[in-house]
């Protein structure tokens, strides 16, 4: 997992949502929303893992 991959999924999802809007394609809009949310979750998981690693280090 990485923050960059999460951000990339979010951008991909937003593009799909926008394209679905333009073409009035509800399925594409829904896929875009799902991709965007999955990207956000991945980014947040990566951030939590980073914080955990930092907390486990001894000063």
XYZ file of C-alpha atoms in Angstrom, residues 1 5 15 22 26 41-43 45 48 51 56:
12
model
C 0.000 0.000 0.000
C -1.349 4.492 -5.309
C -12.223 10.898 -14.083
C -20.914 13.596 -19.435
C -24.905 5.756 -14.183
C -9.289 3.999 2.002
C -5.924 2.833 0.658
C -4.378 6.233 1.309
C -4.510 2.780 5.581
C -2.127 4.715 9.608
C 1.980 6.455 12.059
C 6.958 1.781 17.453
